[in-house]
Coordinates of C-alpha atoms in Angstrom, one line a residue:
Chain A
M1 CA 199.0 116.9 73.3
T2 CA 195.7 116.5 75.3
E3 CA 193.4 119.6 76.4
V4 CA 194.8 119.4 80.1
H5 CA 198.1 120.0 78.9
T6 CA 196.9 122.8 76.5
N7 CA 195.3 124.5 79.5
A8 CA 198.2 124.2 81.8
L9 CA 200.2 126.4 79.3
Q10 CA 197.2 128.8 78.4
T11 CA 196.9 129.5 82.2
I12 CA 200.9 130.5 82.3
L13 CA 200.5 132.7 79.4
D14 CA 197.3 134.1 80.7
E15 CA 199.4 135.0 83.9
F16 CA 201.9 137.0 81.9
K17 CA 199.9 139.9 81.7
N18 CA 199.7 140.0 85.9
I19 CA 203.3 139.2 86.0
S20 CA 204.8 141.2 83.3
P21 CA 202.0 144.0 82.1
E22 CA 204.6 145.4 79.5
T23 CA 204.4 141.6 77.8
A24 CA 201.7 142.9 75.2
N25 CA 201.8 139.2 73.3
A26 CA 202.6 135.9 74.0
L27 CA 202.0 132.4 72.3
I28 CA 203.4 129.1 72.0
F29 CA 203.5 127.0 68.9
K30 CA 205.0 124.4 67.0
N31 CA 206.8 124.4 63.9
N32 CA 204.0 123.0 61.7
G33 CA 201.8 125.8 62.2
Q34 CA 199.8 124.5 65.2
T35 CA 199.1 127.1 68.0
I36 CA 199.3 125.5 71.8
A37 CA 198.3 128.6 73.8
K38 CA 198.3 132.4 73.1
T39 CA 197.2 135.7 74.6
E40 CA 194.0 137.6 73.6
A41 CA 196.3 140.1 71.5
A42 CA 197.4 137.8 69.3
T43 CA 195.4 137.2 66.1
E44 CA 195.3 134.2 63.9
D45 CA 196.9 136.4 61.1
Q46 CA 199.4 137.6 62.9
I47 CA 200.3 134.0 64.5
Q48 CA 200.5 132.2 61.2
R49 CA 203.0 135.0 59.3
L50 CA 205.3 134.9 62.8
I51 CA 205.2 130.9 62.2
A52 CA 206.0 131.2 58.4
N53 CA 209.0 133.6 58.6
F54 CA 210.5 132.2 61.9
N55 CA 210.3 128.5 59.8
D56 CA 212.1 130.5 57.0
I57 CA 215.0 131.4 59.1
A58 CA 214.7 128.1 60.9
Q59 CA 215.3 126.4 57.6
Q60 CA 218.4 128.2 57.0
A61 CA 219.7 127.8 60.4
E62 CA 220.6 124.4 60.4
T63 CA 223.9 125.5 59.7
I64 CA 224.5 127.0 63.2
G65 CA 222.5 124.0 64.8
G66 CA 219.1 125.1 64.4
I67 CA 217.3 128.1 66.3
E68 CA 217.3 128.1 70.4
N69 CA 216.5 131.7 70.5
L70 CA 215.7 134.6 68.4
T71 CA 215.6 138.2 69.7
I72 CA 214.7 141.2 67.2
Q73 CA 215.2 144.6 69.4
A74 CA 213.2 147.4 68.0
A75 CA 213.9 150.9 69.6
D76 CA 210.7 150.3 72.4
S77 CA 209.9 146.8 71.9
Q78 CA 211.4 143.4 71.6
L79 CA 210.2 140.1 70.1
N80 CA 211.8 136.9 71.7
I81 CA 211.3 133.5 70.2
T82 CA 212.5 130.8 72.6
A83 CA 212.9 126.9 71.6
M84 CA 211.4 124.4 74.1
N85 CA 211.3 120.8 72.7
N86 CA 208.8 120.7 70.3
F87 CA 207.4 123.9 71.2
Y88 CA 208.2 127.6 70.6
L89 CA 207.4 130.3 72.8
A90 CA 207.1 133.9 71.4
T91 CA 206.7 136.9 73.6
V92 CA 206.4 140.5 72.5
S93 CA 207.3 142.9 75.3
S94 CA 208.5 146.6 75.9
R95 CA 212.4 147.0 76.5
A96 CA 211.0 149.0 79.6
A97 CA 209.6 145.7 80.9
N98 CA 211.7 144.2 83.7
Q99 CA 214.2 141.9 81.9
E100 CA 214.8 139.8 84.7
I101 CA 211.0 138.7 84.8
V102 CA 210.8 138.5 81.2
K103 CA 213.7 136.2 80.9
S104 CA 212.7 134.1 84.0
L105 CA 209.0 133.4 82.4
T106 CA 210.4 132.6 78.8
H107 CA 213.6 131.0 79.8
V108 CA 212.8 129.1 83.2
V109 CA 208.8 128.8 84.2
V110 CA 206.9 128.6 80.6
P111 CA 210.1 126.2 79.4
T112 CA 209.6 123.9 82.6
V113 CA 206.1 123.8 82.4
A114 CA 206.1 123.1 78.6
R115 CA 208.4 120.2 79.5
L116 CA 206.4 118.8 82.3
V117 CA 203.3 118.7 79.9
D118 CA 205.0 117.6 76.5
P119 CA 204.0 113.8 76.5
L120 CA 206.9 113.3 74.1
V121 CA 209.4 114.2 76.8
L122 CA 207.9 111.6 79.0
Q123 CA 208.3 108.8 76.5
P124 CA 212.1 108.8 75.9
S125 CA 212.6 106.1 73.3
E126 CA 210.2 108.3 70.4
N127 CA 212.8 111.1 71.3
Q128 CA 216.0 109.2 70.6
P129 CA 217.5 109.2 66.9
S130 CA 216.3 106.4 65.2
G131 CA 219.4 105.2 64.2
A132 CA 220.5 104.4 68.0
V133 CA 217.0 102.7 68.4
Q134 CA 217.7 100.5 65.7
L135 CA 221.3 99.4 66.8
E136 CA 220.1 98.2 70.3
E137 CA 217.0 96.1 68.9
P138 CA 219.2 93.5 67.2
S139 CA 221.6 93.1 69.7
T140 CA 218.9 92.1 72.1
Q141 CA 217.3 89.8 69.5
E142 CA 220.7 88.0 68.9
T143 CA 222.3 87.7 72.5
V144 CA 220.4 88.7 75.7
L145 CA 218.0 86.8 77.3
P146 CA 214.7 88.5 77.8
V147 CA 215.1 88.4 81.8
E148 CA 217.9 90.9 81.2
E149 CA 215.6 93.6 79.4
E150 CA 213.5 93.8 82.8
P151 CA 216.3 95.6 85.0
S152 CA 216.2 98.2 82.2
I153 CA 212.7 99.1 82.9
E154 CA 213.3 99.6 86.3
S155 CA 215.5 102.6 85.1
I156 CA 213.0 105.2 86.2
P157 CA 215.0 108.2 86.4
E158 CA 214.9 108.5 82.7
P159 CA 211.9 110.6 82.4
Q160 CA 214.2 113.4 84.8
L161 CA 216.4 113.7 81.7
P162 CA 214.6 116.9 80.5
F163 CA 215.4 118.2 84.3
E164 CA 218.9 117.7 83.7
L165 CA 218.9 120.6 80.7
F166 CA 218.2 123.1 83.7
L167 CA 220.7 122.3 85.7
P168 CA 222.9 125.6 85.6
I169 CA 225.9 125.3 83.4
T170 CA 228.8 128.0 84.9
P171 CA 228.1 131.0 82.5
I172 CA 231.1 132.4 81.0
N173 CA 230.9 136.4 80.6
Q174 CA 233.2 138.3 78.3
F175 CA 234.1 142.0 79.8
M176 CA 236.2 144.6 78.7
V177 CA 238.9 146.0 81.1
E178 CA 239.0 149.2 82.7
K179 CA 242.2 149.9 85.2
I180 CA 240.9 150.9 89.1
G181 CA 243.4 152.3 91.5
G182 CA 243.2 154.4 94.6
L183 CA 243.9 154.1 98.3
L184 CA 240.7 152.6 99.2
I185 CA 240.6 150.0 96.2
P186 CA 241.9 146.7 97.4
A187 CA 244.3 145.1 95.1
D188 CA 242.8 141.5 95.3
T189 CA 239.5 142.6 94.3
V190 CA 237.9 143.3 90.7
R191 CA 234.6 145.1 90.4
I192 CA 232.1 143.9 87.9
D193 CA 228.5 145.2 86.2
G194 CA 226.1 144.6 89.2
E195 CA 223.2 143.1 86.5
V196 CA 225.8 140.0 85.6
I197 CA 226.5 139.6 89.5
A198 CA 222.5 139.3 90.0
K199 CA 222.3 137.1 87.5
W200 CA 224.5 134.8 88.9
G201 CA 222.7 135.1 92.2
D202 CA 219.4 134.1 90.3
L203 CA 221.0 131.5 88.2
Y204 CA 222.8 129.5 91.4
E205 CA 220.1 130.6 94.4
G206 CA 221.5 129.3 97.5
K207 CA 224.9 128.8 96.7
Q208 CA 227.6 131.2 97.8
I209 CA 229.6 133.2 95.0
K210 CA 232.7 134.6 96.4
M211 CA 235.7 134.1 93.6
V212 CA 235.5 134.7 89.9
N213 CA 237.9 132.9 87.5
I214 CA 239.3 135.5 85.0
E215 CA 241.0 134.5 82.0
A216 CA 242.7 137.0 79.4
L217 CA 242.8 136.0 75.7
D218 CA 246.1 134.5 76.1
G219 CA 245.3 132.1 78.6
K220 CA 246.9 133.9 81.8
K221 CA 244.2 132.8 84.4
T222 CA 243.5 134.3 88.0
T223 CA 240.8 133.8 90.6
C224 CA 240.2 136.9 92.9
K225 CA 237.5 138.4 94.9
F226 CA 234.8 140.5 93.0
K227 CA 232.3 143.4 93.8
A228 CA 229.5 145.4 92.0
I229 CA 230.7 148.3 90.0
K230 CA 229.8 151.1 92.3
E231 CA 228.1 153.6 89.6
A232 CA 224.8 152.3 88.5
K233 CA 225.5 153.9 85.4
S234 CA 224.8 152.0 81.8
N235 CA 228.5 152.3 80.8
A236 CA 229.2 149.7 83.5
K237 CA 227.5 147.2 81.2
G238 CA 230.2 144.9 79.9
I239 CA 232.9 146.2 81.8
I240 CA 235.2 144.9 84.4
Q241 CA 237.4 147.2 86.8
I242 CA 240.5 145.4 87.6
P243 CA 243.6 146.7 90.2
E244 CA 246.7 146.9 89.0
K245 CA 248.1 144.1 90.8
I246 CA 245.8 141.4 88.8
L247 CA 246.2 143.3 85.7
Q248 CA 249.8 142.3 86.2
T249 CA 249.0 138.8 86.8
L250 CA 246.9 138.7 83.8
Q251 CA 249.3 140.3 81.7
T252 CA 246.5 142.3 80.0
E253 CA 245.4 146.2 80.0
K254 CA 242.9 148.7 79.7
G255 CA 240.4 147.9 76.6
K256 CA 241.5 144.2 76.3
L257 CA 238.6 141.5 76.9
V258 CA 239.0 138.9 79.4
M259 CA 236.4 135.9 80.1
V260 CA 235.0 135.5 83.8
K261 CA 233.1 133.2 85.2
P262 CA 231.7 132.5 88.9
V263 CA 233.6 130.1 91.0
I264 CA 230.7 128.0 92.9
E265 CA 231.3 127.1 96.4
Chain B
M1 CA 238.4 150.7 48.9
D2 CA 238.6 154.2 48.4
Q3 CA 238.4 153.7 44.9
R4 CA 235.5 152.1 43.2
T5 CA 234.5 151.8 39.8
N6 CA 230.7 152.9 38.5
V7 CA 230.4 149.8 36.1
E8 CA 232.8 147.3 36.8
I9 CA 232.8 144.7 39.5
A10 CA 235.8 144.9 41.3
T11 CA 237.1 142.3 43.5
E12 CA 239.9 142.8 46.1
L13 CA 241.3 141.9 49.6
L14 CA 240.9 144.0 52.7
D15 CA 242.8 142.3 55.6
G16 CA 242.1 139.3 54.0
A17 CA 238.5 139.7 53.5
A18 CA 237.0 139.3 50.1
V19 CA 235.4 142.8 48.9
I20 CA 233.0 143.3 45.8
S21 CA 232.0 146.2 44.8
V22 CA 229.9 147.8 42.1
G23 CA 228.9 151.6 41.7
D24 CA 229.7 154.8 44.0
D25 CA 231.5 155.2 47.3
N26 CA 229.1 155.1 50.2
S27 CA 230.9 156.5 53.3
L28 CA 228.9 154.8 55.9
F29 CA 230.0 151.3 54.1
T30 CA 233.4 152.5 54.7
S31 CA 233.1 153.4 58.3
L32 CA 231.3 150.5 59.4
A33 CA 233.9 148.1 57.2
A34 CA 236.5 149.9 59.5
S35 CA 234.4 149.0 62.5
L36 CA 234.1 145.3 61.7
A37 CA 237.4 144.9 60.7
E38 CA 238.1 145.7 64.6
I39 CA 235.2 143.7 65.9
R40 CA 236.5 141.1 63.9
K41 CA 239.7 140.8 66.1
L42 CA 237.6 140.2 69.2
K43 CA 237.8 136.6 70.7
G44 CA 235.1 134.4 69.6
V45 CA 234.1 136.4 66.6
M46 CA 234.1 134.0 63.6
G47 CA 233.5 136.4 60.7
Y48 CA 231.4 138.9 59.4
I49 CA 229.4 140.0 55.9
L50 CA 228.7 143.3 55.3
R51 CA 226.7 144.3 52.1
S52 CA 225.0 147.4 50.5
N53 CA 222.9 147.8 47.2
T54 CA 226.3 147.8 45.5
S55 CA 229.3 146.2 47.6
A56 CA 230.0 143.3 49.9
I57 CA 232.7 142.4 52.3
I58 CA 232.8 138.8 53.5
D59 CA 235.2 137.8 56.4
I60 CA 234.2 134.5 57.5
T61 CA 236.8 132.0 59.1
E62 CA 235.4 128.9 58.0
Q63 CA 235.4 129.7 54.1
D64 CA 233.0 126.4 53.5
K65 CA 230.2 127.8 55.1
T66 CA 230.3 131.5 53.5
I67 CA 227.4 130.8 51.6
E68 CA 225.3 129.2 53.9
Y69 CA 226.3 131.9 56.3
A70 CA 225.2 134.4 53.7
I71 CA 222.0 133.0 52.9
L72 CA 221.5 132.6 56.5
S73 CA 222.0 136.3 57.2
S74 CA 220.1 137.3 54.2
Q75 CA 216.9 135.6 55.3
I76 CA 216.9 136.8 59.2
S77 CA 217.2 140.2 57.7
E78 CA 214.2 139.9 55.5
S79 CA 211.6 137.4 57.8
S80 CA 212.6 139.4 61.0
L81 CA 211.5 142.7 59.3
E82 CA 208.2 141.0 58.5
M83 CA 208.2 139.5 62.0
A84 CA 208.9 142.9 63.3
K85 CA 205.9 144.3 60.9
Q86 CA 203.2 142.0 62.3
F87 CA 203.9 142.9 65.7
S88 CA 204.3 146.8 65.1
L89 CA 207.9 146.8 66.2
A90 CA 209.3 149.9 65.0
N91 CA 213.0 150.7 64.3
I92 CA 214.8 147.4 64.7
E93 CA 218.1 147.7 66.4
S94 CA 219.3 144.4 65.9
V95 CA 218.4 140.7 65.2
L96 CA 220.3 137.9 67.5
V97 CA 219.5 134.1 66.4
E98 CA 221.4 131.8 68.6
G99 CA 222.2 128.1 67.4
K100 CA 223.5 125.5 69.7
S101 CA 227.0 126.9 69.2
V102 CA 226.9 129.9 66.9
K103 CA 224.9 132.9 67.3
V104 CA 224.2 135.4 64.4
L105 CA 224.0 139.0 65.0
C106 CA 222.3 141.1 62.3
M107 CA 221.9 144.9 62.0
S108 CA 220.8 147.3 59.3
M109 CA 222.2 150.5 59.1
G110 CA 220.7 152.6 56.2
E111 CA 220.9 150.5 52.7
N112 CA 224.0 148.3 54.7
R113 CA 223.1 144.9 56.3
I114 CA 225.4 143.3 58.5
G115 CA 225.5 139.8 59.4
I116 CA 228.5 138.9 62.4
F117 CA 228.8 135.2 63.3
M118 CA 230.1 134.4 66.7
E119 CA 230.5 131.7 69.3
K120 CA 227.9 131.7 72.0
T121 CA 230.2 133.1 74.7
A122 CA 231.1 136.2 72.6
T123 CA 229.5 139.4 74.0
H124 CA 227.1 140.8 71.2
A125 CA 225.8 143.6 73.5
W126 CA 229.2 145.2 73.1
I127 CA 229.1 144.7 69.4
I128 CA 225.6 146.3 68.9
K129 CA 227.0 149.3 71.0
R130 CA 230.1 149.7 69.1
I131 CA 228.4 149.6 65.7
L132 CA 226.0 151.9 66.8
I133 CA 228.2 154.6 68.0

């Protein structure tokens, strides 16, 4: 990685304190112990110990397919480590920080820049498993004329591969059912935690989300309209309020869990 | 569960889960065991490990992964404590490690350590709340 690339990541981290002042520390590292960028507050000793401990977990985490994300939540603050191709981004922030901003920085902005500046990403052949390369090489030697190799060079879209990772996968959320009823409650509309709806809005910016698919544990499904739960209380977290009619369709009841995903139009 | 020997190691089954106990009764352990047995029934929860200084309960669907999961949850508990210390994070509530398809939630309650293994779609926030109640 060149100095220019490192500077780009350092600039982003320097901006952290302006965008999210509650983020006390941020650093980007490689699992070989190399620090790519860091905020001033992080000392070399802290960083090296963090990487060593992270690697200890990563070694054992092969059984769950490696580490994509690690979050330590303490009473007032939290430490988060997000994997980004060949790098890891670690942030230490207050739990009072706006989580939307922190998430947008740690899961979107920094990974996007990291992917753009990571030279390995721009050389897909180096990222391919060696086994796959070995399989291709003999076949070209044996049969295909060299002329046929040229069109494959024209497949310029290859560098776009990393960007495909950013295409949002339809999120599936698990909610606990609460029954809702009353004269002014429409029978065809469920109510969902407003934070989840806001996240969908962020994820599918510009797309309309008017309906949700709901699936009960036994596989019964339905599609219906939705609204945010009115009460802004923390109790609304992880809750879906469902009118009687939809409860009957899903053959579920209060206290049961359902899976909900937005219908993207 | 109610009767534990002080010296001998006892192995028994609790709703299909292996329970190993050595030593005295631990009421928090018993209470956590009950909560985890309930959490275990949630969709997406693949199993859990609960251990104290004297007892352990292991209930993992993929039994061939029991040892690997036990080592992983133990490593997460130890290393996350060190990481938290480095950055002055006090009173750890939970540690969540997300892999490609599985995520692990680790929590410590007194001397009791919990590791819950679940699919990535499972709602871990509710589980944390349920345990902290």
